XYZ file of C-alpha atoms in Angstrom:
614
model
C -52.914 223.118 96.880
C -55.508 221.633 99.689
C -57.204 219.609 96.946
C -59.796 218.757 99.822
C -61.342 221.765 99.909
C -62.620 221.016 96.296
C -65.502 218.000 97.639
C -64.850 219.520 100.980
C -67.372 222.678 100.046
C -70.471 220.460 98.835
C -70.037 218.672 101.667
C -70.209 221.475 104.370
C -73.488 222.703 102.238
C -74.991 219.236 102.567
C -74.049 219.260 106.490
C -75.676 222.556 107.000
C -78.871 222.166 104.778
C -79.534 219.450 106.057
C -79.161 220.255 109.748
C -80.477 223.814 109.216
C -82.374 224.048 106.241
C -86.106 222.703 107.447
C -86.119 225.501 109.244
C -84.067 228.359 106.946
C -85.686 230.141 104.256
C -85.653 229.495 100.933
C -82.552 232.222 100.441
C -80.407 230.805 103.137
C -80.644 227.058 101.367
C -79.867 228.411 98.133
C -77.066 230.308 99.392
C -75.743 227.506 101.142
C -76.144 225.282 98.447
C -75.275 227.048 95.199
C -72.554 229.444 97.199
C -71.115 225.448 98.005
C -70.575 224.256 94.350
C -69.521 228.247 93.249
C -66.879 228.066 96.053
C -65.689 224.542 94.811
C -65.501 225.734 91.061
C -63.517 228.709 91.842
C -61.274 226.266 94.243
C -61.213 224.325 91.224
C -59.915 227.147 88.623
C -57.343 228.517 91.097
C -55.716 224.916 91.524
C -55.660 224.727 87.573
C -54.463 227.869 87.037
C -51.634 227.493 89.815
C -50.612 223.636 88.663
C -50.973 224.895 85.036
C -49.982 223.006 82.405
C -50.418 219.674 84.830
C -47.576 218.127 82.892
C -46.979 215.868 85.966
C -50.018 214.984 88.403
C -50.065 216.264 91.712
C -50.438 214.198 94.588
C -51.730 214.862 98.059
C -51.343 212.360 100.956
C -53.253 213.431 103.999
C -53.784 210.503 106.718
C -53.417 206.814 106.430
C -57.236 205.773 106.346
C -56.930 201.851 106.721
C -53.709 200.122 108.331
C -53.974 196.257 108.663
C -50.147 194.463 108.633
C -48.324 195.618 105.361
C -51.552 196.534 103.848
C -51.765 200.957 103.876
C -54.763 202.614 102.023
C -54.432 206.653 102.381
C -56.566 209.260 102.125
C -54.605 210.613 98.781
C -55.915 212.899 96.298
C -54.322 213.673 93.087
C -55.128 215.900 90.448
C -53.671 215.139 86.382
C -55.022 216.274 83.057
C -58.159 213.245 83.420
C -59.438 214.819 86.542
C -58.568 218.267 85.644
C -61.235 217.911 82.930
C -64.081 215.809 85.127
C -63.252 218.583 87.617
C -64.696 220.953 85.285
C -67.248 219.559 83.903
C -68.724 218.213 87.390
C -68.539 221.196 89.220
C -68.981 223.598 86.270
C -72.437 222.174 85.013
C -72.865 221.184 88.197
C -73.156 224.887 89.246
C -75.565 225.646 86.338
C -77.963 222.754 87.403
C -78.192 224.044 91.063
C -78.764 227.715 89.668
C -81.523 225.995 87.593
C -82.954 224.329 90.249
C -83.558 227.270 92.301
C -86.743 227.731 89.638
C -87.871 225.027 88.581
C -88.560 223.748 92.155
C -89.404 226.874 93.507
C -93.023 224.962 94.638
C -92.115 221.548 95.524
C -91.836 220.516 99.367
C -88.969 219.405 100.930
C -87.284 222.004 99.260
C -83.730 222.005 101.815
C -83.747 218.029 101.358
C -83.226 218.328 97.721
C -80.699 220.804 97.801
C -78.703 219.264 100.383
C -79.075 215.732 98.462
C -77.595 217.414 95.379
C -74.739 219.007 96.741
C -73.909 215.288 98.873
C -74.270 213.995 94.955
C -71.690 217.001 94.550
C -69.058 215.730 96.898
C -69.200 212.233 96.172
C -68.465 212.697 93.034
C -65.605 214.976 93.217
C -64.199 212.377 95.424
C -64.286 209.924 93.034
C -63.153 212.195 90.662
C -59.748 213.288 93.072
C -59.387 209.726 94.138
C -55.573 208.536 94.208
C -56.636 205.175 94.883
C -59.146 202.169 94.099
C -60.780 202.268 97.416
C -61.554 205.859 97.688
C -62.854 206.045 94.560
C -64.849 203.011 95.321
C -66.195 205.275 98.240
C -67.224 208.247 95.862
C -68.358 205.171 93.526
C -71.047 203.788 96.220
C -71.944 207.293 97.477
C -73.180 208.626 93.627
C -75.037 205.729 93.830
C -76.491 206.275 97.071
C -77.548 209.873 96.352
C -79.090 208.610 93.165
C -81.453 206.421 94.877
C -82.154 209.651 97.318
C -83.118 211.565 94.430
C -84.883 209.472 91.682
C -86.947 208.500 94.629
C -86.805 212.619 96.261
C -90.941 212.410 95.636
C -91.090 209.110 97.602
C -95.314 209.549 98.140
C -94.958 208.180 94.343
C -94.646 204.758 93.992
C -93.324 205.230 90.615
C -90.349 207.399 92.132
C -89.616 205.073 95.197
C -89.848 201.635 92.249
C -87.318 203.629 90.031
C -85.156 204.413 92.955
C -85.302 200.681 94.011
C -84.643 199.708 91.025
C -81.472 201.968 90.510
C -79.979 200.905 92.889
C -80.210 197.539 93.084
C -78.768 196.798 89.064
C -76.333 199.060 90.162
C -75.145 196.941 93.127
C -74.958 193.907 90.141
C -72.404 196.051 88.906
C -71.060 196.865 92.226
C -70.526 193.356 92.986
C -67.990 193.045 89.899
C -66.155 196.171 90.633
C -65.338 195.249 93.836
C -64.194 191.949 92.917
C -61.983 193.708 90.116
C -60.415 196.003 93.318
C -60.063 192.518 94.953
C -57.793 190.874 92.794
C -55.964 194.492 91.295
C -55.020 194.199 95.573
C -54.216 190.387 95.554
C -52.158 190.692 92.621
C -50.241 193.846 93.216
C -50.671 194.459 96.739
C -51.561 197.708 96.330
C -54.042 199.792 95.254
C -52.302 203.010 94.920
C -53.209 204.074 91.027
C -49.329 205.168 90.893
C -48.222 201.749 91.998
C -50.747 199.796 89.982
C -50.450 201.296 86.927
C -46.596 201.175 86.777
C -46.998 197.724 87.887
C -48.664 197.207 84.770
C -46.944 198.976 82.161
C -44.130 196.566 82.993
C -45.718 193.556 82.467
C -46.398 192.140 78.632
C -49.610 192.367 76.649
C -51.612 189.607 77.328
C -51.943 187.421 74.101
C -54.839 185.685 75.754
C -56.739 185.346 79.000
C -54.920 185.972 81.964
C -55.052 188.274 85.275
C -54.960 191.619 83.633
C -57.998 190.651 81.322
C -59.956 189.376 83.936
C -59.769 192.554 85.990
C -60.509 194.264 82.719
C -64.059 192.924 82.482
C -64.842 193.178 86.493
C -63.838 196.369 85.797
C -65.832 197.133 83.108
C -69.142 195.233 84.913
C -69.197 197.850 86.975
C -69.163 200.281 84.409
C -71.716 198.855 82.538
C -73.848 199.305 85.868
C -73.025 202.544 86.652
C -72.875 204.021 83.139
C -75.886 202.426 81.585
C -74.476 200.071 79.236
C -76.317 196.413 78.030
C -76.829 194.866 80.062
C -76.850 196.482 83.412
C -78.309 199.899 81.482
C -82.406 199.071 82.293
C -82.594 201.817 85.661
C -81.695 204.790 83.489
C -85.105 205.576 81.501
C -86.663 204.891 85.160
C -84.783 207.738 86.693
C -86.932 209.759 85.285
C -89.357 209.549 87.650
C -86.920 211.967 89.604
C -87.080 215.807 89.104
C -85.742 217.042 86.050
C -82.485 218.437 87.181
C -81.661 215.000 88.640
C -82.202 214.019 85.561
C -79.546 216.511 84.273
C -76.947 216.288 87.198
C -77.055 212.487 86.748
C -76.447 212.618 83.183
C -74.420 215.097 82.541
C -72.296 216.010 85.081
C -71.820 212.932 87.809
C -72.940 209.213 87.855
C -73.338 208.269 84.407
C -69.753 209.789 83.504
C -68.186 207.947 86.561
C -67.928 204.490 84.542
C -66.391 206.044 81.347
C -63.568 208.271 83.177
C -62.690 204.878 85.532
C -62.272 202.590 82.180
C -60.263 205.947 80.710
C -58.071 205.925 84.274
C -57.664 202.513 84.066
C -55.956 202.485 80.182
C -52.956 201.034 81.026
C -54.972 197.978 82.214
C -57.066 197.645 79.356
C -54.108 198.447 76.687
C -51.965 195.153 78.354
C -55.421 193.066 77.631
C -56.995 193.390 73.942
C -59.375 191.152 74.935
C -60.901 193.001 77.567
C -60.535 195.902 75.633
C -62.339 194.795 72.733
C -64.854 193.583 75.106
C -65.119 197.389 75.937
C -65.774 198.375 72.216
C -68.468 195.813 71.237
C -70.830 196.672 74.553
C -70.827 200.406 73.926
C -71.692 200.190 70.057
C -74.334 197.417 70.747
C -75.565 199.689 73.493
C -75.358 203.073 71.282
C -77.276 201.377 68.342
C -79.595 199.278 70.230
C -80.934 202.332 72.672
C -80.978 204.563 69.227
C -83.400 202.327 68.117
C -85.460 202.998 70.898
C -85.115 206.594 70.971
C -87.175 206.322 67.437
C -90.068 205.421 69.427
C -90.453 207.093 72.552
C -92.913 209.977 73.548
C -92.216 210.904 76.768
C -89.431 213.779 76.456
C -87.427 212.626 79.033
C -86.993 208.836 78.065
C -86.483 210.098 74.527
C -83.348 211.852 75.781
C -82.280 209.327 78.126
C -82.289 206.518 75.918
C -79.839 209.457 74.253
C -77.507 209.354 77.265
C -77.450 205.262 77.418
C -76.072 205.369 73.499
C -73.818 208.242 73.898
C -71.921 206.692 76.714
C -72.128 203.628 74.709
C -70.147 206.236 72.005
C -67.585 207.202 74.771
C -66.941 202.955 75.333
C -66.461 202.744 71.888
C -64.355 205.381 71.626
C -62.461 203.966 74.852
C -62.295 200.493 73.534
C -60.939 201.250 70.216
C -57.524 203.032 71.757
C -59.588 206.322 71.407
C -59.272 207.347 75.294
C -58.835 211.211 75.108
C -61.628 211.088 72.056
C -64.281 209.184 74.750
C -63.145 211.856 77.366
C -63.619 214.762 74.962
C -67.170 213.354 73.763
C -67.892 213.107 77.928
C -66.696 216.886 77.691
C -68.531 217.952 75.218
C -71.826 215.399 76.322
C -72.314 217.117 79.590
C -73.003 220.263 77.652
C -75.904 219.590 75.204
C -77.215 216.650 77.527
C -77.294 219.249 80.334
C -79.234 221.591 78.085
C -81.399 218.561 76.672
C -82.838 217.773 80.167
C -83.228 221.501 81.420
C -84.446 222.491 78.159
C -86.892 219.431 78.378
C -87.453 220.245 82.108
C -88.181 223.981 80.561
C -90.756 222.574 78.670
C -92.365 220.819 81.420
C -92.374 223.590 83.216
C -94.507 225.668 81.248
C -97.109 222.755 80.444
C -97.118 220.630 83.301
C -96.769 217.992 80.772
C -93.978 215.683 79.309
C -95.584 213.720 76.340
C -94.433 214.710 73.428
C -98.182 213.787 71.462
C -100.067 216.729 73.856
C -97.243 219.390 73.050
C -96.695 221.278 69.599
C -96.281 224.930 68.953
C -94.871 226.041 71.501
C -91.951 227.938 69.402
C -93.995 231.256 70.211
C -94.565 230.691 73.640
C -91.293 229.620 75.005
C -88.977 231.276 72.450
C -85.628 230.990 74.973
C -86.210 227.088 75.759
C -86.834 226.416 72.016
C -83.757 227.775 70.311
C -81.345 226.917 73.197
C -82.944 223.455 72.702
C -82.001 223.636 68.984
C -78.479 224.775 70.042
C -78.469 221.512 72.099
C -79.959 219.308 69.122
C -77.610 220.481 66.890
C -75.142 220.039 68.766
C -75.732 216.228 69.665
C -76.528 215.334 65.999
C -72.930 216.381 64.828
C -73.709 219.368 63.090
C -70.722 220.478 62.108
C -68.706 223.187 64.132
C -70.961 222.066 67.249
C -69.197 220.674 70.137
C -70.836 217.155 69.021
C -69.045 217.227 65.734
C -65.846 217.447 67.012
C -66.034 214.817 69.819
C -68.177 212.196 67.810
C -66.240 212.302 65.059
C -62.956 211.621 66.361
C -64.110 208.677 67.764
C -65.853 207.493 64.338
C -62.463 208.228 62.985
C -60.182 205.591 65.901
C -63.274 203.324 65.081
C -62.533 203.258 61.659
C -58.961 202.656 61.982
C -59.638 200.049 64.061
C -62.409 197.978 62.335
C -64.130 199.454 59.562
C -67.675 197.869 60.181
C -67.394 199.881 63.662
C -67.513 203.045 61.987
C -70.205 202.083 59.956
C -72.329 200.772 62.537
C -71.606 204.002 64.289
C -72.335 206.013 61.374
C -75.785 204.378 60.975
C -76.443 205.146 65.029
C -75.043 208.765 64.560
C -78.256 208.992 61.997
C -80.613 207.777 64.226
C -79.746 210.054 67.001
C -80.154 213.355 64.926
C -83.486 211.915 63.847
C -84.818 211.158 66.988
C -83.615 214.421 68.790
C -85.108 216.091 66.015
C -88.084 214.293 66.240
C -88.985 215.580 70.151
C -87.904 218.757 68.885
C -90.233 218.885 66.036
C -93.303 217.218 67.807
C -92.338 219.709 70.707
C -92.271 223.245 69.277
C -93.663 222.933 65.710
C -97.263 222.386 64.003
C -100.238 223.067 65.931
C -101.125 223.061 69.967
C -101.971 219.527 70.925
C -103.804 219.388 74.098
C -102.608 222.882 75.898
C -103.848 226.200 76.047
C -101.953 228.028 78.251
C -98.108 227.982 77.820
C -95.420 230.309 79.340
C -91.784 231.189 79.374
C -89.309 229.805 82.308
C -88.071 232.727 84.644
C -84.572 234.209 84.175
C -83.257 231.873 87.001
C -83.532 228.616 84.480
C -83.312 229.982 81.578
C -79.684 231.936 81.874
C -78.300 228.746 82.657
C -80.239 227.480 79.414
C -78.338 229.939 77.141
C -74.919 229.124 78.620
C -75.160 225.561 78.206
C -76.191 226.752 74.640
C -73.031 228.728 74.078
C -70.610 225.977 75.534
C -72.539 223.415 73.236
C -71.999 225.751 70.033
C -68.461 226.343 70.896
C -67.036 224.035 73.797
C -65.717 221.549 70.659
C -62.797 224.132 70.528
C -61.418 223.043 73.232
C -58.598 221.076 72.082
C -59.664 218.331 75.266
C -58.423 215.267 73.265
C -54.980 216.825 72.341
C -54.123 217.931 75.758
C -54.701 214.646 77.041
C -53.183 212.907 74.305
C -49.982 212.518 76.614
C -51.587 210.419 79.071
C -53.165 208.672 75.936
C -50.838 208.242 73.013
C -52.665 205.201 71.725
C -55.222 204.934 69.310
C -56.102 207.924 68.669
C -57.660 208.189 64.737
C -55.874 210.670 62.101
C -57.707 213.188 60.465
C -59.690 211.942 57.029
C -61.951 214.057 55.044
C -64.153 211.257 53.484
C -65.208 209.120 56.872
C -66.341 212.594 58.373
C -68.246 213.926 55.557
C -70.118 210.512 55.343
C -71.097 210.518 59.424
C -71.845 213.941 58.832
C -74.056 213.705 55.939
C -75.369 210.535 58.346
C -76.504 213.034 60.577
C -78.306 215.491 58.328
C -80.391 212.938 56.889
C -81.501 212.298 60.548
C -82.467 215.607 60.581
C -84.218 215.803 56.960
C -86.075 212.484 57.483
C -87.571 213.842 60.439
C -88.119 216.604 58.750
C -90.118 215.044 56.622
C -92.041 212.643 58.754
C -93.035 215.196 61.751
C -93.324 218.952 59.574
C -93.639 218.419 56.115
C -95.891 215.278 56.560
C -97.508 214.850 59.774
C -99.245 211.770 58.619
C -96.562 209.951 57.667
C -94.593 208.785 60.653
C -98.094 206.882 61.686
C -98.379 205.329 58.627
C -94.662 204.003 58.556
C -95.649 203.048 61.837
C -98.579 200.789 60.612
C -96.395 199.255 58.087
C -93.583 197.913 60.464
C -96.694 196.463 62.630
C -94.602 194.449 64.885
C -91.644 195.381 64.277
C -92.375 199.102 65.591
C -94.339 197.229 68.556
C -91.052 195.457 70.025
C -88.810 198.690 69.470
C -91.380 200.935 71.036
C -91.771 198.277 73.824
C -88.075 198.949 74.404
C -87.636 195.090 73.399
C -89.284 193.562 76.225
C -86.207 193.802 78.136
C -87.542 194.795 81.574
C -90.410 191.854 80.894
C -87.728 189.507 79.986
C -85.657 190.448 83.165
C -89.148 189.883 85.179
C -89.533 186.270 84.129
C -86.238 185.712 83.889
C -84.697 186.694 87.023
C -86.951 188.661 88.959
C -90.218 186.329 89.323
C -88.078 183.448 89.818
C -86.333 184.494 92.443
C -89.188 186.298 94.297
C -91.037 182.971 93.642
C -88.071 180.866 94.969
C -88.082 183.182 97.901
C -91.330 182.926 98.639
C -91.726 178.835 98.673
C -88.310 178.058 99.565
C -87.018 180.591 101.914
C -90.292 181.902 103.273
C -92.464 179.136 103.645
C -90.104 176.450 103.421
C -87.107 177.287 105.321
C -88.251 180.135 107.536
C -92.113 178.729 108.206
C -91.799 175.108 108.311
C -87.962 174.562 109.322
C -86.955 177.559 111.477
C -90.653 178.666 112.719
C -91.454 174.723 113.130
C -88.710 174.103 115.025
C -88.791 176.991 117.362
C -92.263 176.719 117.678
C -92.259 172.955 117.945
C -90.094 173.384 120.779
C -92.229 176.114 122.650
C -95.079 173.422 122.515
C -93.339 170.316 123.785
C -92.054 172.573 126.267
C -95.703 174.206 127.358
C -97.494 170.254 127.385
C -94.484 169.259 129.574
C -95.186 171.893 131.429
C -98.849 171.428 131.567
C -97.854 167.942 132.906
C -95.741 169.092 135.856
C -98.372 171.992 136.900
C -100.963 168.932 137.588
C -98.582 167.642 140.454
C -98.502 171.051 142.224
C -101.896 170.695 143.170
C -101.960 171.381 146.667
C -103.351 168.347 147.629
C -101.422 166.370 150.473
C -102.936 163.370 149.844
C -101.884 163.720 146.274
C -98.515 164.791 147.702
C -97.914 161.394 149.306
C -99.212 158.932 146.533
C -96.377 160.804 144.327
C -93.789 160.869 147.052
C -95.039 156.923 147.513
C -94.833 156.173 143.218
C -91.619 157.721 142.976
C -90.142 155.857 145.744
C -91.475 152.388 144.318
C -90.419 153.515 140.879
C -86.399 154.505 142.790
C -86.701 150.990 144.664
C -87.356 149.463 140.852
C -84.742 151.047 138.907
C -81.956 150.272 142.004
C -83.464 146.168 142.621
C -83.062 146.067 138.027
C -79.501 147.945 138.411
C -78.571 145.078 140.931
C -79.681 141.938 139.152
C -77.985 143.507 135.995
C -74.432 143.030 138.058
């Protein structure tokens, strides 16, 4: 089916944007560049269609990539019902986020770089996605993270931007670091790293009552996650990213990076169901990271933090989901995720677009002005607050429902974070679109080009729930999935809709009041909306001593006094010896012969004492 032609078309757009496009016009680079992902979606559908119903996955094996004694890593792709479903959602909302990009950076410079950056984000992340190995995914792993940093950081005159990007990427190579050491011993113990091999490997071996092999790869596995899917404690770059243009924002969170942890814990099951502990391990960071960035999504103002401190607790949903057994349920929340988060960011980007502004305080009535951005935006809230018959209800609530199967206090700590996401998402919609102007004057519509995609993603996150994702992938996941209960889902439901009253209530019915609670909490509101003092705790913590060890150790310690001293110590023993000898070429002949005379007395001296001595 020439599965490499799927990555293979973002990466020929990326080659020729970036060779051509400073000197192209604007048409040819969005040609190139949306014509690149259209071409790989449409590759995409007519391998589904022709491998339909995927009962089997389908495995391509193209050249041996690294040969070193018995040790044979391939360039294999494979496509089963897991990557049938990333394949869609990466290069479908993909698509819609280059389309969308066409207007809303219609003005900036370095117009081809961006483009060609995205669709490079494009490819590596369908190669992950296609990956029939450890190490080639790793390679699609490193290269989303590489074309993150090139595009938080795209406005790199910013030093906001380029600290973000920095930033990014190096808690990302923390997580990195344990990955690879996870690929390290899946190779020493198996001696293999074939997915095929690997997994059957493990499905032969027993559960692991305790701490063994399988458990430790479990949690290098899952450190890497953490890292690259924003989960405590790795998940601090995230709300930075948003120094990078809005449909970054999207693409990142949506459609590629952030989703790449959550489908490599979902490939790697088998692994994770042969060690509980691991597993559970799995289940307690993603609720601790969905309630505890909830709780800072109360308290945010600028837009785009507000919704990605959404994206760090709904991935911590899909690990939840994950850890509890529920592995098609995370995968179907990921499905229906990259909808309404797509359409949060663009919608928010929307927003920005007509203002020039992204705090939520200096918005406010701008349901007249921007009619399209506001109800799509609805559409979107709705959708991620479990409404029911949104694509959120479906998706959340089937994980809620392996949660509480599997520990009852899960679903009720999930049930309380479920709340405080429909609050807060209706709180930036509310501050956003209702009351009076704060701060603006002039407002205006998005053109067609962002706001079609806008009213798509709206559709899909209205109705994409219907797609029975979980169920089709229950073969590859027949564990843990939660049974159907009327009760649990009316409670998380009704959860929700408080959300929404309450805020309601605080930001329409009584503006006042939301300031007032505010007051009252004194410092307790202070440390949530300070996002805990994590990053400050991380500074004194880690980052100052280190750069402070660097600095008087390493610096002026090692490399000044030792190294430096040494070399340089050397250079001036070496110039006063030399200083020395330069005196006796002085071109004297009289001062020729006293020499010639001392250093024949001093000969005579040395032979007379090496005589007696015998």
């Amino acid at each position: 089916m020439q599965l490499w032609l799927i990555p293979a078309f973002p990466l020929l757009g990326f080659l020729l944007n970036g060779i051509f496009g400073r000197r192209a016009s604007k048409a040819f680079v969005n040609a190139v560049a949306v014509g690149a992902v259209l071409a790989s979606f449409m590759w995409t559908l007519k391998t589904l269609g022709a491998l339909w119903p995927l009962d089997e996955a389908h495995l391509e094996r193209y050249f041996t990539w690294i040969q070193a004694g018995d040790v044979r890593i391939g360039f294999d792709l494979a496509v089963d019902r897991l990557s049938a479903v990333m394949l869609l959602v990466v290069t479908g909302v993909g698509l819609l986020i280059h389309i969308y990009s066409i207007g809303y950076m219609a003005h900036e410079g370095g117009y081809y770089r961006f483009f060609a950056y995205l669709n490079l984000f494009m490819f590596f992340m369908l190669t992950l996605v296609l990956a029939a190995n450890f190490l080639l995914l790793f390679v699609g792993w490193e290269g989303v993270g590489l074309c993150s940093y090139l595009l938080i950081g795209f406005w790199f005159l910013k030093s906001s931007a380029t600290n973000a990007a920095n930033k990014a990427f190096i808690v990302n190579r923390v997580g990195d670091f344990g990955f690879s050491l996870g690929i390290y011993l899946i190779y020493t113990h198996f001696r293999s790293l074939d997915f095929g091999e690997v997994f059957d490997a493990v499905s032969r071996l027993p559960v692991e009552a305790g701490v063994g092999t399988l458990t430790a790869i479990g949690l290098l596995l899952l450190v890497g996650a953490t890292g690259k899917s924003a989960q405590i404690p790795l998940y601090v770059w995230l709300p930075d990213a948003m120094e990078g243009p809005t449909p970054v924002s999207a693409l990142i969170h949506a459609a590629t990076m952030v989703t790449a942890g959550v489908y490599m814990v979902a490939r790697c099951s088998v692994v994770y169901l042969h060690a509980p502990l691991a597993m559970e391990a799995v289940a307690l960071i993603g609720l601790a990271t969905a309630f505890f960035a909830a709780t800072i999504g109360l308290t945010q103002f600028d837009i785009k933090k507000v919704f990605a401190y959404s994206t760090i607790s709904q991935l911590g949903y899909m690990f939840l989901g994950a850890g509890v057994g529920a592995f098609g349920a995370a995968i179907y929340h990921l499905w229906t995720h990259a909808f309404f988060k797509a359409l949060l960011f663009l919608g928010a980007g929307s927003v920005i677009h007509a203002l020039g502004e992204q705090d939520l305080r200096r918005m406010g009535g701008l349901r007249a002005k921007t009619p399209i951005t506001f109800w799509t935006l609805l559409a979107a809230a709705l959708s991620i607050s479990g409404v029911p018959l949104t694509a959120g209800f479906f998706s959340k609530d089937e994980i809620l429902l392996a949660a509480y199967h599997h520990a009852p206090w899960m679903y009720w700590a999930g049930t309380l974070t479920a709340g405080l996401t429909a609050f807060y998402v209706f709180r930036a919609i509310f501050l956003a679109f209702f009351g009076a102007p704060r701060g603006w004057s002039y407002a205006h519509e998005s053109p067609p080009v962002m706001t079609v995609p806008l009213v798509l993603l709206a559709l899909l996150s209205l109705a994409g729930g219907f797609a029975p994702v979980s169920r089709w992938l229950a073969p590859m996941f027949p564990a843990g999935e939660g049974r159907h209960e009327t009760l649990p889902v009316a409670i998380s439901v009704a959860a929700g809709l408080a959300g929404i009253v309450v805020a309601l209530l605080f930001y329409v019915a009584r503006p006042g009041l939301a300031d007032r609670v505010a007051a009252r909490l004194g410092a307790l509101y202070r440390l949530v909306y300070n996002k805990y003092f994590v990053d400050e705790i991380y500074q004194a913590a880690i980052l100052r001593p280190v750069i402070t060890g660097s600095e008087n150790m390493l610096w002026r310690t090692v490399d000044v006094a030792w190294i430096d001293g040494a070399v340089n110590g050397i250079a001036t023993r070496a110039r006063a010896a030399g200083d020395v000898l330069r005196r006796i070429q002085s071109g004297d002949l009289r001062s020729y012969a006293a020499w010639v005379l001392l250093g024949s007395l001093a000969l005579l001296l040395a032979i007379g004492l090496a005589g007696g001595g015998r």
